[in-house]
Tab-separated table of C-alpha atoms and ligand atoms in Angstrom:
chain	number	residue	atom	x	y	z
A	1	MET	CA	0.000	0.000	0.000
A	2	ALA	CA	1.491	3.250	-1.090
A	3	THR	CA	1.425	6.127	1.315
A	4	LEU	CA	-1.482	8.405	0.632
A	5	SER	CA	-2.660	11.534	2.296
A	6	PHE	CA	-5.972	13.249	2.130
A	7	LYS	CA	-7.754	16.238	3.567
A	8	THR	CA	-10.100	15.643	6.442
A	9	LEU	CA	-13.029	17.699	7.710
A	10	ASP	CA	-10.575	19.364	10.103
A	11	SER	CA	-9.516	21.602	7.249
A	12	LEU	CA	-12.983	22.355	5.892
A	13	ASP	CA	-15.198	25.244	6.904
A	14	PRO	CA	-18.525	24.077	5.484
A	15	ARG	CA	-20.582	27.175	6.376
A	16	GLY	CA	-22.720	28.292	3.456
A	17	LYS	CA	-21.188	25.697	1.156
A	18	ARG	CA	-22.994	23.025	-0.820
A	19	ILE	CA	-21.344	19.735	-0.011
A	20	LEU	CA	-21.794	16.640	-2.149
A	21	LEU	CA	-21.420	13.859	0.413
A	22	ARG	CA	-20.854	10.392	-1.061
A	23	ALA	CA	-22.340	7.995	1.447
A	24	ASP	CA	-22.896	4.259	1.283
A	25	LEU	CA	-26.631	3.894	1.878
A	26	ASN	CA	-26.510	0.420	0.366
A	27	VAL	CA	-27.977	-1.080	3.527
A	28	PRO	CA	-29.263	-4.637	3.815
A	29	VAL	CA	-33.029	-4.832	3.324
A	30	ARG	CA	-35.169	-7.861	4.140
A	31	ASP	CA	-38.912	-8.033	3.445
A	32	GLY	CA	-38.932	-4.341	2.682
A	33	ALA	CA	-37.349	-3.327	5.993
A	34	ILE	CA	-33.775	-2.274	6.707
A	35	SER	CA	-32.280	-5.218	8.584
A	36	ASP	CA	-29.113	-3.494	9.764
A	37	LEU	CA	-28.738	0.223	10.432
A	38	THR	CA	-24.995	0.173	11.103
A	39	ARG	CA	-23.977	1.969	7.914
A	40	ILE	CA	-26.545	4.706	8.551
A	41	GLU	CA	-25.583	5.094	12.198
A	42	ARG	CA	-21.905	5.404	11.340
A	43	LEU	CA	-22.552	7.927	8.611
A	44	ALA	CA	-24.714	10.161	10.771
A	45	PRO	CA	-21.878	11.928	12.675
A	46	THR	CA	-20.340	13.212	9.423
A	47	ILE	CA	-23.659	14.645	8.269
A	48	LYS	CA	-24.352	16.118	11.696
A	49	GLU	CA	-20.965	17.773	11.851
A	50	LEU	CA	-21.301	19.317	8.397
A	51	ALA	CA	-24.888	20.460	8.940
A	52	ASP	CA	-24.259	21.783	12.467
A	53	LYS	CA	-21.412	23.892	11.088
A	54	GLY	CA	-23.765	25.413	8.525
A	55	GLY	CA	-22.985	23.245	5.516
A	56	ARG	CA	-25.689	22.351	2.976
A	57	VAL	CA	-25.381	18.597	2.795
A	58	ILE	CA	-26.314	16.834	-0.434
A	59	VAL	CA	-26.113	13.099	0.227
A	60	VAL	CA	-25.481	10.908	-2.785
A	61	SER	CA	-25.308	7.101	-2.886
A	62	HIS	CA	-26.024	3.963	-4.806
A	63	PHE	CA	-28.422	1.342	-3.555
A	64	ASP	CA	-28.383	-2.247	-4.769
A	65	ARG	CA	-27.696	-2.963	-8.443
A	66	PRO	CA	-30.374	-1.431	-10.708
A	67	LYS	CA	-28.008	-1.640	-13.688
A	68	GLY	CA	-28.310	1.843	-15.113
A	69	LYS	CA	-32.056	2.369	-15.115
A	70	PRO	CA	-34.674	3.413	-12.572
A	71	VAL	CA	-36.002	0.486	-10.535
A	72	PRO	CA	-38.679	1.701	-8.095
A	73	GLU	CA	-37.877	-0.968	-5.467
A	74	MET	CA	-34.321	0.352	-5.411
A	75	SER	CA	-35.268	3.916	-4.596
A	76	LEU	CA	-33.393	5.614	-1.774
A	77	ALA	CA	-36.624	7.276	-0.571
A	78	PRO	CA	-37.298	4.852	2.315
A	79	ILE	CA	-33.649	4.882	3.291
A	80	SER	CA	-33.635	8.672	3.480
A	81	GLU	CA	-36.398	8.350	6.104
A	82	ALA	CA	-34.220	6.033	8.168
A	83	LEU	CA	-31.397	8.544	7.845
A	84	ALA	CA	-33.669	11.359	9.080
A	85	LYS	CA	-34.522	9.241	12.113
A	86	ALA	CA	-30.855	8.531	12.869
A	87	LEU	CA	-30.037	12.237	12.528
A	88	GLY	CA	-33.080	13.441	14.455
A	89	LYS	CA	-33.420	16.021	11.727
A	90	LYS	CA	-35.449	16.755	8.630
A	91	VAL	CA	-34.074	15.198	5.459
A	92	THR	CA	-35.559	16.069	2.085
A	93	PHE	CA	-35.604	13.328	-0.510
A	94	VAL	CA	-34.899	14.447	-4.094
A	95	PRO	CA	-36.187	12.011	-6.753
A	96	ASP	CA	-33.223	12.431	-9.122
A	97	CYS	CA	-29.460	12.721	-8.620
A	98	VAL	CA	-28.608	14.928	-11.619
A	99	GLY	CA	-30.433	17.293	-13.988
A	100	LYS	CA	-32.969	20.015	-13.251
A	101	VAL	CA	-34.712	18.346	-10.303
A	102	ALA	CA	-31.404	17.907	-8.482
A	103	GLN	CA	-30.138	21.371	-9.518
A	104	ASP	CA	-33.285	23.078	-8.228
A	105	ALA	CA	-33.162	21.166	-4.957
A	106	ALA	CA	-29.504	22.085	-4.397
A	107	ALA	CA	-30.210	25.739	-5.216
A	108	ALA	CA	-33.091	25.890	-2.732
A	109	MET	CA	-31.046	24.693	0.247
A	110	HIS	CA	-30.267	26.758	3.313
A	111	ASP	CA	-27.341	26.424	5.688
A	112	GLY	CA	-27.711	23.257	7.785
A	113	ASP	CA	-30.146	21.552	5.368
A	114	VAL	CA	-29.762	17.916	4.397
A	115	VAL	CA	-31.080	16.341	1.209
A	116	VAL	CA	-30.728	12.805	-0.137
A	117	LEU	CA	-30.578	12.373	-3.898
A	118	GLU	CA	-32.037	9.368	-5.707
A	119	ASN	CA	-29.906	6.270	-6.453
A	120	THR	CA	-26.909	7.153	-8.644
A	121	ARG	CA	-27.042	3.715	-10.301
A	122	PHE	CA	-30.313	4.653	-11.993
A	123	TYR	CA	-27.934	6.150	-14.590
A	124	PRO	CA	-25.505	3.976	-16.583
A	125	GLY	CA	-22.932	6.777	-16.341
A	126	GLU	CA	-22.459	6.068	-12.638
A	127	GLU	CA	-20.840	2.660	-13.037
A	128	SER	CA	-19.123	3.507	-16.336
A	129	ASN	CA	-17.622	6.542	-14.584
A	130	ASP	CA	-18.863	8.725	-17.437
A	131	PRO	CA	-17.147	12.132	-17.254
A	132	ASP	CA	-20.450	13.879	-18.009
A	133	MET	CA	-22.113	12.120	-15.101
A	134	ALA	CA	-19.235	13.129	-12.836
A	135	LYS	CA	-19.520	16.741	-14.031
A	136	ALA	CA	-23.294	16.735	-13.560
A	137	LEU	CA	-22.869	15.561	-9.959
A	138	ALA	CA	-20.055	18.044	-9.330
A	139	SER	CA	-22.172	20.916	-10.659
A	140	LEU	CA	-24.525	20.499	-7.697
A	141	ALA	CA	-21.922	21.435	-5.110
A	142	ASP	CA	-18.859	23.445	-4.090
A	143	ILE	CA	-17.141	20.645	-2.163
A	144	TYR	CA	-16.949	16.860	-2.367
A	145	VAL	CA	-16.734	14.725	0.761
A	146	ASN	CA	-16.368	10.972	0.396
A	147	ASP	CA	-17.535	9.012	3.423
A	148	ALA	CA	-18.137	5.753	1.593
A	149	PHE	CA	-15.092	3.598	2.254
A	150	SER	CA	-17.272	0.547	1.584
A	151	ALA	CA	-17.850	1.726	-2.004
A	152	ALA	CA	-14.299	2.980	-2.545
A	153	HIS	CA	-13.271	-0.135	-4.497
A	154	ARG	CA	-15.624	1.040	-7.263
A	155	ALA	CA	-14.252	3.594	-9.740
A	156	HIS	CA	-17.665	5.137	-10.366
A	157	ALA	CA	-18.733	8.685	-11.181
A	158	SER	CA	-19.856	9.435	-7.615
A	159	THR	CA	-16.892	7.726	-5.934
A	160	GLU	CA	-14.025	8.644	-8.239
A	161	GLY	CA	-14.882	10.814	-11.248
A	162	VAL	CA	-16.436	13.623	-9.234
A	163	ALA	CA	-13.276	14.096	-7.166
A	164	ARG	CA	-11.579	15.442	-10.295
A	165	HIS	CA	-13.923	18.413	-10.365
A	166	LEU	CA	-14.276	19.579	-6.771
A	167	PRO	CA	-12.028	20.171	-3.760
A	168	SER	CA	-12.233	16.770	-2.088
A	169	PHE	CA	-12.182	15.637	1.523
A	170	ALA	CA	-12.502	12.393	3.461
A	171	GLY	CA	-15.509	12.223	5.767
A	172	ARG	CA	-15.183	11.086	9.373
A	173	LEU	CA	-16.213	7.496	8.675
A	174	MET	CA	-13.745	7.226	5.798
A	175	GLU	CA	-11.058	8.629	8.083
A	176	ILE	CA	-11.891	6.131	10.841
A	177	GLU	CA	-11.988	3.149	8.458
A	178	LEU	CA	-8.683	4.054	6.872
A	179	SER	CA	-6.880	4.611	10.130
A	180	ALA	CA	-8.216	1.335	11.575
A	181	LEU	CA	-7.017	-0.582	8.529
A	182	GLU	CA	-3.696	1.205	8.542
A	183	ALA	CA	-3.176	0.300	12.198
A	184	ALA	CA	-4.020	-3.335	11.479
A	185	LEU	CA	-1.997	-4.032	8.391
A	186	GLU	CA	0.308	-1.243	7.313
A	187	ASN	CA	1.837	-0.443	10.628
A	188	PRO	CA	0.613	-2.982	13.175
A	189	ALA	CA	1.814	-3.822	16.633
A	190	ARG	CA	3.464	-7.238	16.211
A	191	PRO	CA	3.047	-10.117	16.227
A	192	VAL	CA	0.099	-9.652	13.896
A	193	GLY	CA	-2.123	-12.553	12.907
A	194	ALA	CA	-5.006	-13.068	10.530
A	195	ILE	CA	-7.946	-15.418	10.610
A	196	VAL	CA	-9.343	-15.948	7.149
A	197	GLY	CA	-12.395	-18.097	6.615
A	198	GLY	CA	-14.872	-18.550	3.844
A	199	ALA	CA	-15.720	-21.079	1.209
A	200	LYS	CA	-13.264	-20.705	-1.615
A	201	VAL	CA	-9.526	-20.358	-1.985
A	202	SER	CA	-10.139	-19.165	-5.551
A	203	THR	CA	-11.942	-15.992	-4.417
A	204	LYS	CA	-9.377	-15.244	-1.703
A	205	LEU	CA	-6.204	-16.025	-3.557
A	206	ASP	CA	-4.908	-12.459	-3.764
A	207	LEU	CA	-5.915	-11.899	-0.182
A	208	LEU	CA	-4.052	-14.977	1.094
A	209	ASN	CA	-0.969	-14.087	-0.912
A	210	ASN	CA	-0.929	-10.552	0.419
A	211	MET	CA	-1.597	-11.635	3.999
A	212	ILE	CA	1.343	-13.996	3.949
A	213	GLU	CA	3.579	-11.025	3.198
A	214	LYS	CA	2.177	-8.942	6.026
A	215	VAL	CA	1.267	-11.141	8.961
A	216	ASP	CA	3.226	-13.418	11.280
A	217	MET	CA	0.453	-16.005	11.544
A	218	LEU	CA	-2.322	-16.891	9.131
A	219	ALA	CA	-5.100	-19.188	10.328
A	220	VAL	CA	-7.299	-20.575	7.578
A	221	GLY	CA	-10.785	-21.796	8.415
A	222	GLY	CA	-14.089	-22.447	6.716
A	223	ALA	CA	-14.377	-24.657	3.671
A	224	MET	CA	-11.169	-23.078	2.370
A	225	ALA	CA	-9.290	-25.073	4.988
A	226	ASN	CA	-10.529	-28.313	3.386
A	227	THR	CA	-8.710	-27.423	0.193
A	228	PHE	CA	-5.499	-26.826	2.165
A	229	LEU	CA	-5.935	-30.135	4.014
A	230	ALA	CA	-6.603	-32.007	0.775
A	231	ALA	CA	-3.476	-30.367	-0.667
A	232	GLN	CA	-1.511	-32.071	2.136
A	233	GLY	CA	-2.834	-35.401	0.936
A	234	LEU	CA	-5.555	-35.791	3.561
A	235	SER	CA	-8.922	-37.218	2.634
A	236	VAL	CA	-11.689	-34.723	3.411
A	237	GLY	CA	-14.661	-36.975	2.626
A	238	LYS	CA	-17.403	-35.100	0.853
A	239	SER	CA	-16.417	-31.732	2.359
A	240	LEU	CA	-16.608	-28.717	0.112
A	241	LYS	CA	-13.209	-28.264	-1.529
A	242	GLU	CA	-11.697	-26.994	-4.769
A	243	GLU	CA	-9.955	-29.811	-6.591
A	244	ASP	CA	-8.343	-27.413	-9.076
A	245	MET	CA	-6.852	-25.293	-6.283
A	246	LEU	CA	-4.685	-27.970	-4.674
A	247	ASP	CA	-1.470	-26.830	-6.368
A	248	THR	CA	-2.307	-23.256	-5.502
A	249	ALA	CA	-2.877	-24.179	-1.864
A	250	ARG	CA	0.493	-25.959	-1.798
A	251	ALA	CA	2.167	-22.908	-3.330
A	252	ILE	CA	0.609	-20.636	-0.693
A	253	ALA	CA	1.756	-22.963	2.088
A	254	ALA	CA	5.294	-23.055	0.662
A	255	LYS	CA	5.414	-19.298	0.305
A	256	ALA	CA	4.174	-18.835	3.879
A	257	LYS	CA	6.991	-21.052	5.131
A	258	GLU	CA	9.553	-19.190	3.093
A	259	ARG	CA	8.377	-15.837	4.471
A	260	GLY	CA	8.255	-17.000	8.074
A	261	CYS	CA	4.484	-16.722	8.270
A	262	GLU	CA	3.011	-19.539	10.340
A	263	LEU	CA	0.130	-21.139	8.464
A	264	VAL	CA	-2.386	-22.595	10.903
A	265	LEU	CA	-4.867	-25.189	9.652
A	266	PRO	CA	-7.509	-27.094	11.637
A	267	VAL	CA	-6.273	-30.176	13.485
A	268	ASP	CA	-9.766	-31.474	14.149
A	269	VAL	CA	-13.170	-30.794	12.607
A	270	VAL	CA	-16.849	-31.296	13.314
A	271	VAL	CA	-18.273	-33.480	10.568
A	272	ALA	CA	-21.826	-34.358	9.579
A	273	SER	CA	-23.259	-36.784	7.073
A	274	ASP	CA	-25.393	-34.004	5.631
A	275	PHE	CA	-25.611	-30.258	5.788
A	276	MET	CA	-28.882	-30.220	7.642
A	277	ALA	CA	-30.241	-29.103	10.992
A	278	GLY	CA	-30.292	-32.064	13.376
A	279	ALA	CA	-27.996	-34.242	11.220
A	280	PRO	CA	-25.744	-36.493	13.330
A	281	THR	CA	-22.317	-34.979	13.965
A	282	GLU	CA	-18.938	-36.229	15.124
A	283	THR	CA	-15.675	-34.585	16.032
A	284	VAL	CA	-12.699	-36.167	14.319
A	285	SER	CA	-9.040	-35.498	13.635
A	286	VAL	CA	-8.408	-34.019	10.186
A	287	SER	CA	-6.631	-37.260	9.327
A	288	ALA	CA	-9.771	-39.290	10.064
A	289	ILE	CA	-12.594	-37.605	8.165
A	290	PRO	CA	-14.879	-40.503	7.192
A	291	ASP	CA	-15.839	-41.050	3.570
A	292	GLY	CA	-19.246	-39.596	2.837
A	293	TRP	CA	-19.049	-37.075	5.710
A	294	MET	CA	-18.322	-33.387	5.474
A	295	ALA	CA	-16.413	-30.967	7.706
A	296	LEU	CA	-18.648	-28.061	8.744
A	297	ASP	CA	-16.746	-26.486	11.627
A	298	VAL	CA	-13.386	-26.568	13.358
A	299	GLY	CA	-13.173	-28.865	16.372
A	300	PRO	CA	-12.339	-28.142	20.042
A	301	LYS	CA	-8.619	-28.922	19.694
A	302	THR	CA	-8.368	-26.389	16.888
A	303	VAL	CA	-10.270	-23.866	18.973
A	304	ALA	CA	-7.907	-24.408	21.911
A	305	PHE	CA	-4.899	-24.064	19.605
A	306	LEU	CA	-6.240	-20.852	18.063
A	307	LYS	CA	-6.931	-19.409	21.516
A	308	GLU	CA	-3.346	-20.130	22.468
A	309	LYS	CA	-2.181	-18.414	19.281
A	310	LEU	CA	-4.344	-15.357	19.980
A	311	ALA	CA	-2.709	-14.978	23.374
A	312	GLY	CA	0.620	-14.451	21.635
A	313	LEU	CA	-0.617	-11.756	19.234
A	314	LYS	CA	-0.845	-7.993	19.567
A	315	THR	CA	-2.957	-7.452	16.439
A	316	LEU	CA	-5.570	-9.623	14.754
A	317	VAL	CA	-7.259	-9.144	11.376
A	318	TRP	CA	-10.381	-11.260	10.927
A	319	ASN	CA	-12.230	-12.013	7.737
A	320	GLY	CA	-14.712	-14.830	7.371
A	321	PRO	CA	-16.198	-17.475	9.682
A	322	LEU	CA	-14.425	-20.711	10.680
A	323	GLY	CA	-17.457	-22.893	10.017
A	324	VAL	CA	-21.013	-22.799	8.749
A	325	PHE	CA	-22.047	-20.492	11.593
A	326	GLU	CA	-25.550	-19.976	10.223
A	327	LEU	CA	-26.493	-23.507	11.294
A	328	ALA	CA	-26.021	-24.716	14.877
A	329	PRO	CA	-23.957	-26.474	16.116
A	330	PHE	CA	-21.506	-25.481	13.368
A	331	ASP	CA	-21.228	-21.985	14.858
A	332	GLU	CA	-19.362	-23.180	17.936
A	333	GLY	CA	-15.826	-22.815	16.589
A	334	THR	CA	-16.400	-19.306	15.254
A	335	ASN	CA	-18.202	-18.293	18.455
A	336	ALA	CA	-15.504	-19.572	20.782
A	337	VAL	CA	-12.590	-18.018	18.913
A	338	ALA	CA	-14.436	-14.718	18.370
A	339	GLN	CA	-15.328	-14.579	22.063
A	340	GLU	CA	-11.699	-15.133	23.024
A	341	ALA	CA	-10.579	-12.397	20.626
A	342	ALA	CA	-13.188	-10.114	22.202
A	343	ARG	CA	-12.015	-10.964	25.718
A	344	LEU	CA	-8.382	-10.179	24.882
A	345	THR	CA	-9.484	-6.968	23.170
A	346	LYS	CA	-11.465	-5.846	26.211
A	347	GLU	CA	-8.449	-6.555	28.411
A	348	GLY	CA	-6.390	-4.296	26.169
A	349	LYS	CA	-4.089	-7.137	25.115
A	350	LEU	CA	-5.139	-7.421	21.485
A	351	LYS	CA	-6.153	-5.019	18.753
A	352	THR	CA	-8.813	-6.629	16.574
A	353	VAL	CA	-9.931	-5.398	13.171
A	354	ALA	CA	-12.611	-7.351	11.339
A	355	GLY	CA	-14.698	-6.939	8.226
A	356	GLY	CA	-15.745	-8.210	4.838
A	357	GLY	CA	-18.652	-10.341	3.708
A	358	ASP	CA	-20.139	-12.572	6.371
A	359	THR	CA	-17.824	-11.380	9.102
A	360	VAL	CA	-20.184	-8.813	10.613
A	361	SER	CA	-23.039	-11.304	10.901
A	362	ALA	CA	-20.713	-13.995	12.271
A	363	LEU	CA	-19.447	-11.628	14.985
A	364	ARG	CA	-22.944	-10.418	15.766
A	365	HIS	CA	-24.059	-14.038	16.037
A	366	ALA	CA	-21.165	-14.673	18.454
A	367	GLY	CA	-22.356	-11.690	20.501
A	368	VAL	CA	-19.087	-9.788	20.150
A	369	LEU	CA	-19.737	-7.324	17.332
A	370	HIS	CA	-19.165	-4.394	19.662
A	371	ASP	CA	-16.179	-5.859	21.469
A	372	MET	CA	-13.680	-5.767	18.618
A	373	SER	CA	-11.389	-2.750	18.267
A	374	TYR	CA	-12.945	-2.009	14.893
A	375	VAL	CA	-15.423	-3.781	12.666
A	376	SER	CA	-15.675	-2.440	9.148
A	377	THR	CA	-19.062	-2.494	7.442
A	378	ALA	CA	-17.289	-2.773	4.115
A	379	GLY	CA	-17.559	-5.983	2.109
A	380	GLY	CA	-15.679	-5.927	-1.183
A	381	ALA	CA	-13.695	-2.813	-0.263
A	382	PHE	CA	-12.379	-4.484	2.906
A	383	LEU	CA	-11.358	-7.563	0.925
A	384	GLU	CA	-9.602	-5.493	-1.734
A	385	TRP	CA	-7.767	-3.634	0.990
A	386	LEU	CA	-6.622	-6.968	2.446
A	387	GLU	CA	-5.518	-7.914	-1.045
A	388	GLY	CA	-3.198	-4.906	-0.943
A	389	LYS	CA	-4.994	-3.077	-3.724
A	390	LEU	CA	-5.306	0.658	-4.005
A	391	LEU	CA	-8.967	1.635	-3.833
A	392	PRO	CA	-9.897	4.151	-6.543
A	393	GLY	CA	-12.215	6.120	-4.244
A	394	VAL	CA	-9.406	6.542	-1.729
A	395	VAL	CA	-6.779	7.314	-4.349
A	396	ALA	CA	-9.054	10.046	-5.753
A	397	LEU	CA	-8.938	11.804	-2.394
A	398	GLY	CA	-5.193	11.510	-2.152
A	399	GLN	CA	-3.172	14.635	-2.433
A	400	ALA	CA	-0.336	16.403	-0.721
A	401	GLY	CA	-1.031	19.608	1.111
A	402	GLU	CA	-1.687	21.163	4.475
A	403	ASP	CA	-3.963	19.689	7.107
A	404	VAL	CA	-3.798	16.257	5.629
A	405	ALA	CA	-4.077	13.031	7.522
A	406	PRO	CA	-1.217	10.772	6.526
A	407	LEU	CA	-2.120	7.249	5.615
B	501	3PG	C1	-21.253	-2.910	-0.648
B	501	3PG	O1	-22.360	-3.110	-0.150
B	501	3PG	O2	-20.314	-3.702	-0.506
B	501	3PG	C2	-21.019	-1.618	-1.355
B	501	3PG	O3	-22.088	-0.759	-1.159
B	501	3PG	C3	-20.729	-1.845	-2.824
B	501	3PG	O4	-21.822	-2.411	-3.451
B	501	3PG	P1	-21.621	-3.165	-4.833
B	501	3PG	O5	-20.958	-4.462	-4.506
B	501	3PG	O6	-23.005	-3.352	-5.394
B	501	3PG	O7	-20.755	-2.300	-5.698
B	502	MG	MG1	-22.828	-5.640	-2.187
């Protein structure tokens, strides 16, 4: 990760200015209701700060994947109501993000007002990063603030293109996310370890390769571990594994050894004959997985070993569950290790940074979501960061100058 710097809100006097605030209002919705308000709650302080200081805050975001045309179910209107509630303040919804409707709304604002524009992805120019779309968005405001770390891996008009046209600043949430990630991976207290779970080696290849370069210990869990075990010549029964990734897994293991990164794999697993609630289960050594059975969680010896490992770390990065935590009892391994990480964090012995994909729900399920040092609400952006990639939305903010936060 190259060193970047960017301006923060510390160097912005928003009074009387129209501020285009890129937020990530892409919140999870189930049966028409927002199922998790975390992204909205974390965004609120940035909006409050800007509005309280007399800024005119024009919130812009994507929601879901409407693919370049208006899709009524993907309107940001209901989400703007949830935002108003979180802010305890009136928020005006504007049914377009560019053009006359948006222009008129921006022109009618007073100091301290907040508006939310309609879904940017209703226009194809958002995802294609069309320069005209970026200019149309920029024309609404005097200043651009990006507070959407979780969308920063997308080089879209509202995350990247617009920064070319306006003085650009990182919002508070962006600042917090970036400094948490920096503290975990770029400049961590050592030893630093990572727990990486999930189903497929193939989707986490870049991530694993980058982690090996950065961390002192890498524990692999989830179905990905089966591929690593099979690569060692072990029989994993009918466990999920990627036959075509065995060489790759061996190469990762060899590279870890060469770099002095300890690769930790399960030593025992909980197996079941079927992936089904109430199916009979057994705990077996990884060298004794019966034919026709599948590994669905790490076993107690692995948990004990991982706990011991955690005790020796100063920093832990966590991405992905260790087992199929959605179905009891295959949540036990993830729960136990997450609870130990939380305990060490609360005692001030460990700094824990988690994020990406299922990680937030796994930690919530384990009851420790609020006990980690930092949990990112980013999915793909968190993963790309762990892969060591530069995120276009962050790069677009990068510049040298006064009052910049170094990264
Ligand atoms: C996310 O939810 O991860 C971000 O909002 C990005 O959404 P996308 O994957 O649809 O680009
Ligand atoms: Mg998504």
